[in-house]
């Protein structure tokens, strides 16, 4: 059974155009499942039953895995067995009846517009690093990209004439517009700072570190924490906080949910609808605080 996993992973990549993070998660999930099945003496695909898959889900829950992780494992298992049925490796799908545990979807943490503005003015624009950091923060808030997508942006992905960039996630691409402030900060970075940071080297990547190498997730994470402290923001902000804030602020100002979904790269609009719930929650809090009979 284990020998089928590489073929399935290739199928995810080439046929389904799954993101690298999805592929890595599914691979881990399936290897854990195989180890469990082998421990129960189940070594062939045809020996797998709904009962033993349900016992595996219970095993994960008893081992203390979070509801979200268990749900993702169920998705991995369902996708794998759908694949082996589709390609006639087994006749019956033993995963068809297994169900994921219910997830209470938490509202994402977002920043206020004022907090975002304070964060964006934190970098020191008298230094090359500060100019770069300003451009990164402006683009992140202007586009709602994930940090891994931001640091992967290449020079050729940015169109400063028509104010958009191409964002790549695995085999998928999406085009995201950005506004005048992000454009201004990016132009200043390109004109004043990038060549100095490269120190004579060449790079296809838009953003480079002080050694002229591509930026890392950890490097950006650290600078965001630093600017959050300097801006006096009490909440623990992460790159995803800015992504959530981008979406929530768009929805608050009347943006079409479908357009926000496309910019965020969400496969399911239900994921995007959570930002409408954030907006309603804020309205309720404002009402309760300000209305004389709230």
PDB file of C-alpha atoms in Angstrom:
ATOM      1  CA  UNK A   1       0.000   0.000   0.000  1.00  0.00           C
ATOM      2  CA  UNK A   2       2.813   2.405   0.859  1.00  0.00           C
ATOM      3  CA  UNK A   3       4.143   2.181  -2.703  1.00  0.00           C
ATOM      4  CA  UNK A   4       0.941   3.866  -3.977  1.00  0.00           C
ATOM      5  CA  UNK A   5       1.604   7.105  -2.085  1.00  0.00           C
ATOM      6  CA  UNK A   6       4.298   8.520  -4.464  1.00  0.00           C
ATOM      7  CA  UNK A   7       1.951   7.996  -7.432  1.00  0.00           C
ATOM      8  CA  UNK A   8      -0.851   9.731  -5.558  1.00  0.00           C
ATOM      9  CA  UNK A   9       1.438  12.650  -4.667  1.00  0.00           C
ATOM     10  CA  UNK A  10       2.422  12.991  -8.327  1.00  0.00           C
ATOM     11  CA  UNK A  11      -1.288  12.959  -9.220  1.00  0.00           C
ATOM     12  CA  UNK A  12      -1.948  15.761  -6.724  1.00  0.00           C
ATOM     13  CA  UNK A  13       0.855  17.830  -8.185  1.00  0.00           C
ATOM     14  CA  UNK A  14       0.384  17.293 -11.909  1.00  0.00           C
ATOM     15  CA  UNK A  15      -3.339  16.638 -12.261  1.00  0.00           C
ATOM     16  CA  UNK A  16      -4.862  18.523  -9.339  1.00  0.00           C
ATOM     17  CA  UNK A  17      -2.258  21.344  -9.249  1.00  0.00           C
ATOM     18  CA  UNK A  18      -2.255  21.129  -5.455  1.00  0.00           C
ATOM     19  CA  UNK A  19      -0.073  23.562  -3.514  1.00  0.00           C
ATOM     20  CA  UNK A  20       3.218  22.381  -2.050  1.00  0.00           C
ATOM     21  CA  UNK A  21       1.889  22.785   1.489  1.00  0.00           C
ATOM     22  CA  UNK A  22      -1.137  20.575   0.664  1.00  0.00           C
ATOM     23  CA  UNK A  23       1.102  17.942  -0.901  1.00  0.00           C
ATOM     24  CA  UNK A  24       3.425  17.840   2.107  1.00  0.00           C
ATOM     25  CA  UNK A  25       0.482  17.608   4.529  1.00  0.00           C
ATOM     26  CA  UNK A  26      -1.177  14.772   2.584  1.00  0.00           C
ATOM     27  CA  UNK A  27       2.109  12.874   2.384  1.00  0.00           C
ATOM     28  CA  UNK A  28       2.594  13.100   6.171  1.00  0.00           C
ATOM     29  CA  UNK A  29      -1.017  12.136   6.854  1.00  0.00           C
ATOM     30  CA  UNK A  30      -0.885   9.070   4.624  1.00  0.00           C
ATOM     31  CA  UNK A  31       2.432   7.844   6.001  1.00  0.00           C
ATOM     32  CA  UNK A  32       0.946   8.031   9.502  1.00  0.00           C
ATOM     33  CA  UNK A  33      -2.109   6.097   8.303  1.00  0.00           C
ATOM     34  CA  UNK A  34       0.047   3.398   6.685  1.00  0.00           C
ATOM     35  CA  UNK A  35       2.060   2.963   9.892  1.00  0.00           C
ATOM     36  CA  UNK A  36      -1.201   2.508  11.833  1.00  0.00           C
ATOM     37  CA  UNK A  37      -2.571  -0.010   9.308  1.00  0.00           C
ATOM     38  CA  UNK A  38       0.653  -2.023   9.248  1.00  0.00           C
ATOM     39  CA  UNK A  39       0.511  -2.124  13.039  1.00  0.00           C
ATOM     40  CA  UNK A  40      -2.935  -3.723  12.711  1.00  0.00           C
ATOM     41  CA  UNK A  41      -1.681  -6.240  10.160  1.00  0.00           C
ATOM     42  CA  UNK A  42      -3.367  -4.488   7.215  1.00  0.00           C
ATOM     43  CA  UNK A  43      -0.900  -4.310   4.323  1.00  0.00           C
ATOM     44  CA  UNK A  44      -3.044  -4.377   1.171  1.00  0.00           C
ATOM     45  CA  UNK A  45      -5.448  -1.726  -0.132  1.00  0.00           C
ATOM     46  CA  UNK A  46      -8.165  -4.353  -0.518  1.00  0.00           C
ATOM     47  CA  UNK A  47      -7.948  -5.130   3.218  1.00  0.00           C
ATOM     48  CA  UNK A  48      -8.842  -1.590   4.298  1.00  0.00           C
ATOM     49  CA  UNK A  49     -12.429  -1.272   5.604  1.00  0.00           C
ATOM     50  CA  UNK A  50     -14.604   1.617   6.820  1.00  0.00           C
ATOM     51  CA  UNK A  51     -14.398   0.157  10.331  1.00  0.00           C
ATOM     52  CA  UNK A  52     -10.626   0.275  10.501  1.00  0.00           C
ATOM     53  CA  UNK A  53     -10.527   3.800   9.038  1.00  0.00           C
ATOM     54  CA  UNK A  54     -12.998   4.951  11.692  1.00  0.00           C
ATOM     55  CA  UNK A  55     -10.829   3.310  14.343  1.00  0.00           C
ATOM     56  CA  UNK A  56      -7.881   5.297  12.973  1.00  0.00           C
ATOM     57  CA  UNK A  57      -9.836   8.565  13.310  1.00  0.00           C
ATOM     58  CA  UNK A  58     -10.635   7.657  16.933  1.00  0.00           C
ATOM     59  CA  UNK A  59      -6.948   6.851  17.459  1.00  0.00           C
ATOM     60  CA  UNK A  60      -5.961  10.339  16.257  1.00  0.00           C
ATOM     61  CA  UNK A  61      -8.480  11.954  18.602  1.00  0.00           C
ATOM     62  CA  UNK A  62      -7.239   9.882  21.574  1.00  0.00           C
ATOM     63  CA  UNK A  63      -3.656  10.839  20.736  1.00  0.00           C
ATOM     64  CA  UNK A  64      -4.609  14.481  21.232  1.00  0.00           C
ATOM     65  CA  UNK A  65      -4.471  15.746  17.651  1.00  0.00           C
ATOM     66  CA  UNK A  66      -6.468  18.939  17.176  1.00  0.00           C
ATOM     67  CA  UNK A  67      -9.874  18.876  15.506  1.00  0.00           C
ATOM     68  CA  UNK A  68      -8.430  20.755  12.520  1.00  0.00           C
ATOM     69  CA  UNK A  69      -5.613  18.211  12.126  1.00  0.00           C
ATOM     70  CA  UNK A  70      -8.003  15.250  12.369  1.00  0.00           C
ATOM     71  CA  UNK A  71     -10.265  16.889   9.776  1.00  0.00           C
ATOM     72  CA  UNK A  72      -7.335  17.374   7.426  1.00  0.00           C
ATOM     73  CA  UNK A  73      -6.366  13.708   7.882  1.00  0.00           C
ATOM     74  CA  UNK A  74      -9.901  12.704   6.910  1.00  0.00           C
ATOM     75  CA  UNK A  75      -9.594  14.873   3.787  1.00  0.00           C
ATOM     76  CA  UNK A  76      -6.241  13.237   2.945  1.00  0.00           C
ATOM     77  CA  UNK A  77      -7.668   9.737   3.370  1.00  0.00           C
ATOM     78  CA  UNK A  78     -10.772  10.501   1.310  1.00  0.00           C
ATOM     79  CA  UNK A  79      -8.690  12.020  -1.499  1.00  0.00           C
ATOM     80  CA  UNK A  80      -6.308   9.042  -1.537  1.00  0.00           C
ATOM     81  CA  UNK A  81      -9.033   6.395  -1.674  1.00  0.00           C
ATOM     82  CA  UNK A  82     -10.977   8.360  -4.283  1.00  0.00           C
ATOM     83  CA  UNK A  83      -7.797   8.235  -6.365  1.00  0.00           C
ATOM     84  CA  UNK A  84      -7.230   4.477  -5.949  1.00  0.00           C
ATOM     85  CA  UNK A  85     -10.881   3.758  -6.838  1.00  0.00           C
ATOM     86  CA  UNK A  86     -10.753   6.072  -9.850  1.00  0.00           C
ATOM     87  CA  UNK A  87      -7.655   4.276 -11.138  1.00  0.00           C
ATOM     88  CA  UNK A  88      -9.197   0.827 -10.481  1.00  0.00           C
ATOM     89  CA  UNK A  89      -6.783  -0.275  -7.749  1.00  0.00           C
ATOM     90  CA  UNK A  90      -9.766  -1.203  -5.570  1.00  0.00           C
ATOM     91  CA  UNK A  91     -13.444  -1.636  -6.371  1.00  0.00           C
ATOM     92  CA  UNK A  92     -15.010  -0.145  -3.222  1.00  0.00           C
ATOM     93  CA  UNK A  93     -14.145   3.113  -1.479  1.00  0.00           C
ATOM     94  CA  UNK A  94     -13.721   2.363   2.256  1.00  0.00           C
ATOM     95  CA  UNK A  95     -13.370   6.085   3.049  1.00  0.00           C
ATOM     96  CA  UNK A  96     -16.691   7.133   1.568  1.00  0.00           C
ATOM     97  CA  UNK A  97     -18.587   6.959   4.854  1.00  0.00           C
ATOM     98  CA  UNK A  98     -15.975   8.363   7.265  1.00  0.00           C
ATOM     99  CA  UNK A  99     -16.726  11.828   8.565  1.00  0.00           C
ATOM    100  CA  UNK A 100     -14.537  14.629   9.818  1.00  0.00           C
ATOM    101  CA  UNK A 101     -15.174  16.028  13.309  1.00  0.00           C
ATOM    102  CA  UNK A 102     -17.075  19.294  13.415  1.00  0.00           C
ATOM    103  CA  UNK A 103     -14.838  22.359  13.555  1.00  0.00           C
ATOM    104  CA  UNK A 104     -16.005  25.464  15.369  1.00  0.00           C
ATOM    105  CA  UNK A 105     -14.562  28.019  12.991  1.00  0.00           C
ATOM    106  CA  UNK A 106     -12.903  30.749  15.036  1.00  0.00           C
ATOM    107  CA  UNK A 107     -13.090  34.294  13.771  1.00  0.00           C
ATOM    108  CA  UNK A 108      -9.645  35.392  12.580  1.00  0.00           C
ATOM    109  CA  UNK A 109      -7.701  38.021  14.487  1.00  0.00           C
ATOM    110  CA  UNK A 110      -7.583  41.279  12.558  1.00  0.00           C
ATOM    111  CA  UNK A 111      -5.979  44.658  13.085  1.00  0.00           C
ATOM    112  CA  UNK A 112      -7.802  47.962  13.050  1.00  0.00           C
ATOM    113  CA  UNK A 113      -7.133  50.334  10.161  1.00  0.00           C
ATOM    114  CA  UNK A 114      -5.328  52.605  12.628  1.00  0.00           C
ATOM    115  CA  UNK A 115      -3.061  49.762  13.776  1.00  0.00           C
ATOM    116  CA  UNK A 116      -2.219  48.885  10.176  1.00  0.00           C
ATOM    117  CA  UNK A 117      -1.369  52.530   9.462  1.00  0.00           C
ATOM    118  CA  UNK A 118       0.933  52.645  12.498  1.00  0.00           C
ATOM    119  CA  UNK A 119       2.644  49.453  11.375  1.00  0.00           C
ATOM    120  CA  UNK A 120       3.166  50.726   7.835  1.00  0.00           C
ATOM    121  CA  UNK A 121       4.908  53.917   8.970  1.00  0.00           C
ATOM    122  CA  UNK A 122       7.269  52.068  11.348  1.00  0.00           C
ATOM    123  CA  UNK A 123      10.183  51.284   8.955  1.00  0.00           C
ATOM    124  CA  UNK A 124      13.064  53.774   8.871  1.00  0.00           C
ATOM    125  CA  UNK A 125      13.104  55.133   5.319  1.00  0.00           C
ATOM    126  CA  UNK A 126      16.643  56.498   5.647  1.00  0.00           C
ATOM    127  CA  UNK A 127      18.031  52.943   5.363  1.00  0.00           C
ATOM    128  CA  UNK A 128      17.950  50.436   2.518  1.00  0.00           C
ATOM    129  CA  UNK A 129      16.522  47.795   4.865  1.00  0.00           C
ATOM    130  CA  UNK A 130      13.764  50.148   6.027  1.00  0.00           C
ATOM    131  CA  UNK A 131      12.823  51.031   2.450  1.00  0.00           C
ATOM    132  CA  UNK A 132      12.639  47.321   1.604  1.00  0.00           C
ATOM    133  CA  UNK A 133      10.595  46.530   4.708  1.00  0.00           C
ATOM    134  CA  UNK A 134       8.161  49.336   3.933  1.00  0.00           C
ATOM    135  CA  UNK A 135       7.619  47.924   0.426  1.00  0.00           C
ATOM    136  CA  UNK A 136       7.092  44.400   1.772  1.00  0.00           C
ATOM    137  CA  UNK A 137       4.570  45.509   4.384  1.00  0.00           C
ATOM    138  CA  UNK A 138       2.681  47.703   1.910  1.00  0.00           C
ATOM    139  CA  UNK A 139       2.483  44.912  -0.667  1.00  0.00           C
ATOM    140  CA  UNK A 140       1.426  42.337   1.901  1.00  0.00           C
ATOM    141  CA  UNK A 141      -1.436  44.524   3.118  1.00  0.00           C
ATOM    142  CA  UNK A 142      -2.329  45.661  -0.408  1.00  0.00           C
ATOM    143  CA  UNK A 143      -2.610  42.135  -1.830  1.00  0.00           C
ATOM    144  CA  UNK A 144      -3.424  39.776   1.056  1.00  0.00           C
ATOM    145  CA  UNK A 145      -0.714  37.376  -0.058  1.00  0.00           C
ATOM    146  CA  UNK A 146       0.685  34.686   2.216  1.00  0.00           C
ATOM    147  CA  UNK A 147       4.229  35.401   3.371  1.00  0.00           C
ATOM    148  CA  UNK A 148       5.589  32.442   1.364  1.00  0.00           C
ATOM    149  CA  UNK A 149       3.968  33.937  -1.729  1.00  0.00           C
ATOM    150  CA  UNK A 150       5.371  37.399  -0.991  1.00  0.00           C
ATOM    151  CA  UNK A 151       8.969  36.232  -0.657  1.00  0.00           C
ATOM    152  CA  UNK A 152       8.584  34.155  -3.847  1.00  0.00           C
ATOM    153  CA  UNK A 153       7.524  37.121  -6.005  1.00  0.00           C
ATOM    154  CA  UNK A 154       9.979  37.701  -8.850  1.00  0.00           C
ATOM    155  CA  UNK A 155      10.740  40.947 -10.648  1.00  0.00           C
ATOM    156  CA  UNK A 156       9.001  39.617 -13.730  1.00  0.00           C
ATOM    157  CA  UNK A 157       5.814  39.013 -11.700  1.00  0.00           C
ATOM    158  CA  UNK A 158       5.304  42.717 -10.946  1.00  0.00           C
ATOM    159  CA  UNK A 159       3.646  45.069 -13.431  1.00  0.00           C
ATOM    160  CA  UNK A 160       4.110  48.630 -12.215  1.00  0.00           C
ATOM    161  CA  UNK A 161       2.507  50.128 -15.308  1.00  0.00           C
ATOM    162  CA  UNK A 162      -0.872  48.506 -14.660  1.00  0.00           C
ATOM    163  CA  UNK A 163      -0.454  48.018 -10.877  1.00  0.00           C
ATOM    164  CA  UNK A 164      -0.810  44.272 -10.459  1.00  0.00           C
ATOM    165  CA  UNK A 165       1.348  41.278  -9.668  1.00  0.00           C
ATOM    166  CA  UNK A 166       1.194  37.572 -10.400  1.00  0.00           C
ATOM    167  CA  UNK A 167       1.060  35.450  -7.263  1.00  0.00           C
ATOM    168  CA  UNK A 168       2.066  31.791  -7.485  1.00  0.00           C
ATOM    169  CA  UNK A 169       0.959  29.035  -5.114  1.00  0.00           C
ATOM    170  CA  UNK A 170       2.247  25.658  -6.270  1.00  0.00           C
ATOM    171  CA  UNK A 171       0.983  25.177  -9.810  1.00  0.00           C
ATOM    172  CA  UNK A 172      -1.705  27.857  -9.465  1.00  0.00           C
ATOM    173  CA  UNK A 173      -1.485  31.534 -10.371  1.00  0.00           C
ATOM    174  CA  UNK A 174      -3.663  34.482  -9.528  1.00  0.00           C
ATOM    175  CA  UNK A 175      -3.453  38.126 -10.556  1.00  0.00           C
ATOM    176  CA  UNK A 176      -3.799  40.629  -7.703  1.00  0.00           C
ATOM    177  CA  UNK A 177      -4.076  44.412  -8.114  1.00  0.00           C
ATOM    178  CA  UNK A 178      -2.407  46.805  -5.686  1.00  0.00           C
ATOM    179  CA  UNK A 179      -2.905  50.477  -4.887  1.00  0.00           C
ATOM    180  CA  UNK A 180      -0.882  53.658  -5.135  1.00  0.00           C
ATOM    181  CA  UNK A 181       0.814  53.401  -1.719  1.00  0.00           C
ATOM    182  CA  UNK A 182       2.114  49.891  -2.413  1.00  0.00           C
ATOM    183  CA  UNK A 183       3.232  51.031  -5.868  1.00  0.00           C
ATOM    184  CA  UNK A 184       5.032  54.062  -4.450  1.00  0.00           C
ATOM    185  CA  UNK A 185       6.832  51.973  -1.811  1.00  0.00           C
ATOM    186  CA  UNK A 186       7.813  49.293  -4.352  1.00  0.00           C
ATOM    187  CA  UNK A 187       9.153  51.865  -6.816  1.00  0.00           C
ATOM    188  CA  UNK A 188      11.203  53.518  -4.078  1.00  0.00           C
ATOM    189  CA  UNK A 189      12.643  50.150  -3.080  1.00  0.00           C
ATOM    190  CA  UNK A 190      13.574  49.322  -6.680  1.00  0.00           C
ATOM    191  CA  UNK A 191      15.081  52.732  -7.359  1.00  0.00           C
ATOM    192  CA  UNK A 192      16.889  53.369  -4.080  1.00  0.00           C
ATOM    193  CA  UNK A 193      17.540  50.199  -2.105  1.00  0.00           C
ATOM    194  CA  UNK A 194      17.500  46.923  -4.004  1.00  0.00           C
ATOM    195  CA  UNK A 195      20.805  47.353  -5.855  1.00  0.00           C
ATOM    196  CA  UNK A 196      22.534  48.326  -2.604  1.00  0.00           C
ATOM    197  CA  UNK A 197      21.229  45.201  -0.864  1.00  0.00           C
ATOM    198  CA  UNK A 198      22.312  42.988  -3.780  1.00  0.00           C
ATOM    199  CA  UNK A 199      25.909  44.255  -3.489  1.00  0.00           C
ATOM    200  CA  UNK A 200      26.655  43.524  -7.132  1.00  0.00           C
ATOM    201  CA  UNK A 201      24.877  40.181  -7.231  1.00  0.00           C
ATOM    202  CA  UNK A 202      21.931  39.279  -9.437  1.00  0.00           C
ATOM    203  CA  UNK A 203      18.590  37.851  -8.333  1.00  0.00           C
ATOM    204  CA  UNK A 204      15.264  37.128  -9.977  1.00  0.00           C
ATOM    205  CA  UNK A 205      13.476  37.650  -6.672  1.00  0.00           C
ATOM    206  CA  UNK A 206      11.890  41.014  -5.923  1.00  0.00           C
ATOM    207  CA  UNK A 207      12.876  41.106  -2.253  1.00  0.00           C
ATOM    208  CA  UNK A 208      16.375  40.266  -1.001  1.00  0.00           C
ATOM    209  CA  UNK A 209      17.992  40.349   2.433  1.00  0.00           C
ATOM    210  CA  UNK A 210      21.020  42.346   3.534  1.00  0.00           C
ATOM    211  CA  UNK A 211      23.341  39.674   2.091  1.00  0.00           C
ATOM    212  CA  UNK A 212      21.678  39.882  -1.313  1.00  0.00           C
ATOM    213  CA  UNK A 213      19.911  36.522  -0.925  1.00  0.00           C
ATOM    214  CA  UNK A 214      16.154  35.879  -1.197  1.00  0.00           C
ATOM    215  CA  UNK A 215      14.184  36.753   1.920  1.00  0.00           C
ATOM    216  CA  UNK A 216      13.126  33.896   4.209  1.00  0.00           C
ATOM    217  CA  UNK A 217       9.831  33.358   6.048  1.00  0.00           C
ATOM    218  CA  UNK A 218      11.671  33.503   9.362  1.00  0.00           C
ATOM    219  CA  UNK A 219      13.393  36.758   8.402  1.00  0.00           C
ATOM    220  CA  UNK A 220      10.139  38.449   7.495  1.00  0.00           C
ATOM    221  CA  UNK A 221       8.428  37.057  10.592  1.00  0.00           C
ATOM    222  CA  UNK A 222      11.095  38.644  12.819  1.00  0.00           C
ATOM    223  CA  UNK A 223      10.915  42.055  11.177  1.00  0.00           C
ATOM    224  CA  UNK A 224       7.108  42.057  11.419  1.00  0.00           C
ATOM    225  CA  UNK A 225       7.300  41.319  15.155  1.00  0.00           C
ATOM    226  CA  UNK A 226       9.822  44.130  15.548  1.00  0.00           C
ATOM    227  CA  UNK A 227       7.682  46.693  13.719  1.00  0.00           C
ATOM    228  CA  UNK A 228       4.618  45.582  15.653  1.00  0.00           C
ATOM    229  CA  UNK A 229       6.403  46.374  18.913  1.00  0.00           C
ATOM    230  CA  UNK A 230       7.657  49.701  17.565  1.00  0.00           C
ATOM    231  CA  UNK A 231       4.120  50.617  16.480  1.00  0.00           C
ATOM    232  CA  UNK A 232       2.871  49.926  20.014  1.00  0.00           C
ATOM    233  CA  UNK A 233       0.496  47.171  18.886  1.00  0.00           C
ATOM    234  CA  UNK A 234      -0.391  45.001  21.880  1.00  0.00           C
ATOM    235  CA  UNK A 235      -1.758  42.045  19.903  1.00  0.00           C
ATOM    236  CA  UNK A 236       0.602  39.327  18.722  1.00  0.00           C
ATOM    237  CA  UNK A 237       0.636  40.001  14.983  1.00  0.00           C
ATOM    238  CA  UNK A 238       1.786  37.550  12.321  1.00  0.00           C
ATOM    239  CA  UNK A 239       1.968  37.742   8.520  1.00  0.00           C
ATOM    240  CA  UNK A 240      -1.417  36.000   8.471  1.00  0.00           C
ATOM    241  CA  UNK A 241      -2.859  38.779  10.663  1.00  0.00           C
ATOM    242  CA  UNK A 242      -2.135  41.232   7.852  1.00  0.00           C
ATOM    243  CA  UNK A 243      -3.684  38.815   5.335  1.00  0.00           C
ATOM    244  CA  UNK A 244      -6.837  38.545   7.450  1.00  0.00           C
ATOM    245  CA  UNK A 245      -6.921  42.324   7.927  1.00  0.00           C
ATOM    246  CA  UNK A 246      -6.641  42.892   4.163  1.00  0.00           C
ATOM    247  CA  UNK A 247      -9.701  40.712   3.537  1.00  0.00           C
ATOM    248  CA  UNK A 248     -11.751  41.986   6.484  1.00  0.00           C
ATOM    249  CA  UNK A 249     -11.138  45.647   5.613  1.00  0.00           C
ATOM    250  CA  UNK A 250     -12.169  45.015   1.996  1.00  0.00           C
ATOM    251  CA  UNK A 251     -15.397  43.339   3.100  1.00  0.00           C
ATOM    252  CA  UNK A 252     -16.094  46.105   5.637  1.00  0.00           C
ATOM    253  CA  UNK A 253     -15.860  48.627   2.807  1.00  0.00           C
ATOM    254  CA  UNK A 254     -18.286  46.769   0.577  1.00  0.00           C
ATOM    255  CA  UNK A 255     -16.021  44.616  -1.601  1.00  0.00           C
ATOM    256  CA  UNK A 256     -17.689  41.755  -3.447  1.00  0.00           C
ATOM    257  CA  UNK A 257     -17.020  38.441  -1.672  1.00  0.00           C
ATOM    258  CA  UNK A 258     -16.276  36.660  -4.945  1.00  0.00           C
ATOM    259  CA  UNK A 259     -13.590  39.216  -5.798  1.00  0.00           C
ATOM    260  CA  UNK A 260     -12.054  38.863  -2.332  1.00  0.00           C
ATOM    261  CA  UNK A 261     -12.116  35.074  -2.715  1.00  0.00           C
ATOM    262  CA  UNK A 262     -10.168  35.315  -5.978  1.00  0.00           C
ATOM    263  CA  UNK A 263      -7.577  37.681  -4.536  1.00  0.00           C
ATOM    264  CA  UNK A 264      -7.096  35.492  -1.463  1.00  0.00           C
ATOM    265  CA  UNK A 265      -6.861  32.312  -3.535  1.00  0.00           C
ATOM    266  CA  UNK A 266      -9.578  30.523  -1.543  1.00  0.00           C
ATOM    267  CA  UNK A 267     -10.904  27.371  -3.205  1.00  0.00           C
ATOM    268  CA  UNK A 268     -14.239  27.651  -1.374  1.00  0.00           C
ATOM    269  CA  UNK A 269     -16.151  30.900  -0.875  1.00  0.00           C
ATOM    270  CA  UNK A 270     -17.228  29.619   2.559  1.00  0.00           C
ATOM    271  CA  UNK A 271     -13.660  30.334   3.674  1.00  0.00           C
ATOM    272  CA  UNK A 272     -14.029  33.945   2.538  1.00  0.00           C
ATOM    273  CA  UNK A 273     -17.432  34.404   4.181  1.00  0.00           C
ATOM    274  CA  UNK A 274     -15.804  34.278   7.611  1.00  0.00           C
ATOM    275  CA  UNK A 275     -14.674  37.883   7.018  1.00  0.00           C
ATOM    276  CA  UNK A 276     -18.320  38.950   6.756  1.00  0.00           C
ATOM    277  CA  UNK A 277     -18.810  37.346  10.174  1.00  0.00           C
ATOM    278  CA  UNK A 278     -15.860  39.349  11.511  1.00  0.00           C
ATOM    279  CA  UNK A 279     -17.496  42.532  10.271  1.00  0.00           C
ATOM    280  CA  UNK A 280     -20.826  41.655  11.894  1.00  0.00           C
ATOM    281  CA  UNK A 281     -19.089  40.790  15.171  1.00  0.00           C
ATOM    282  CA  UNK A 282     -17.394  44.188  15.218  1.00  0.00           C
ATOM    283  CA  UNK A 283     -20.694  45.930  14.489  1.00  0.00           C
ATOM    284  CA  UNK A 284     -22.319  44.091  17.416  1.00  0.00           C
ATOM    285  CA  UNK A 285     -19.486  45.080  19.758  1.00  0.00           C
ATOM    286  CA  UNK A 286     -19.725  48.720  18.657  1.00  0.00           C
ATOM    287  CA  UNK A 287     -23.493  48.679  19.152  1.00  0.00           C
ATOM    288  CA  UNK A 288     -23.255  47.112  22.614  1.00  0.00           C
ATOM    289  CA  UNK A 289     -20.629  49.630  23.650  1.00  0.00           C
ATOM    290  CA  UNK A 290     -22.197  52.785  22.222  1.00  0.00           C
ATOM    291  CA  UNK A 291     -25.972  52.337  22.143  1.00  0.00           C
ATOM    292  CA  UNK A 292     -27.726  53.661  25.275  1.00  0.00           C
ATOM    293  CA  UNK A 293     -29.776  50.491  25.496  1.00  0.00           C
ATOM    294  CA  UNK A 294     -27.057  48.159  24.220  1.00  0.00           C
TER     295      UNK A 294
END
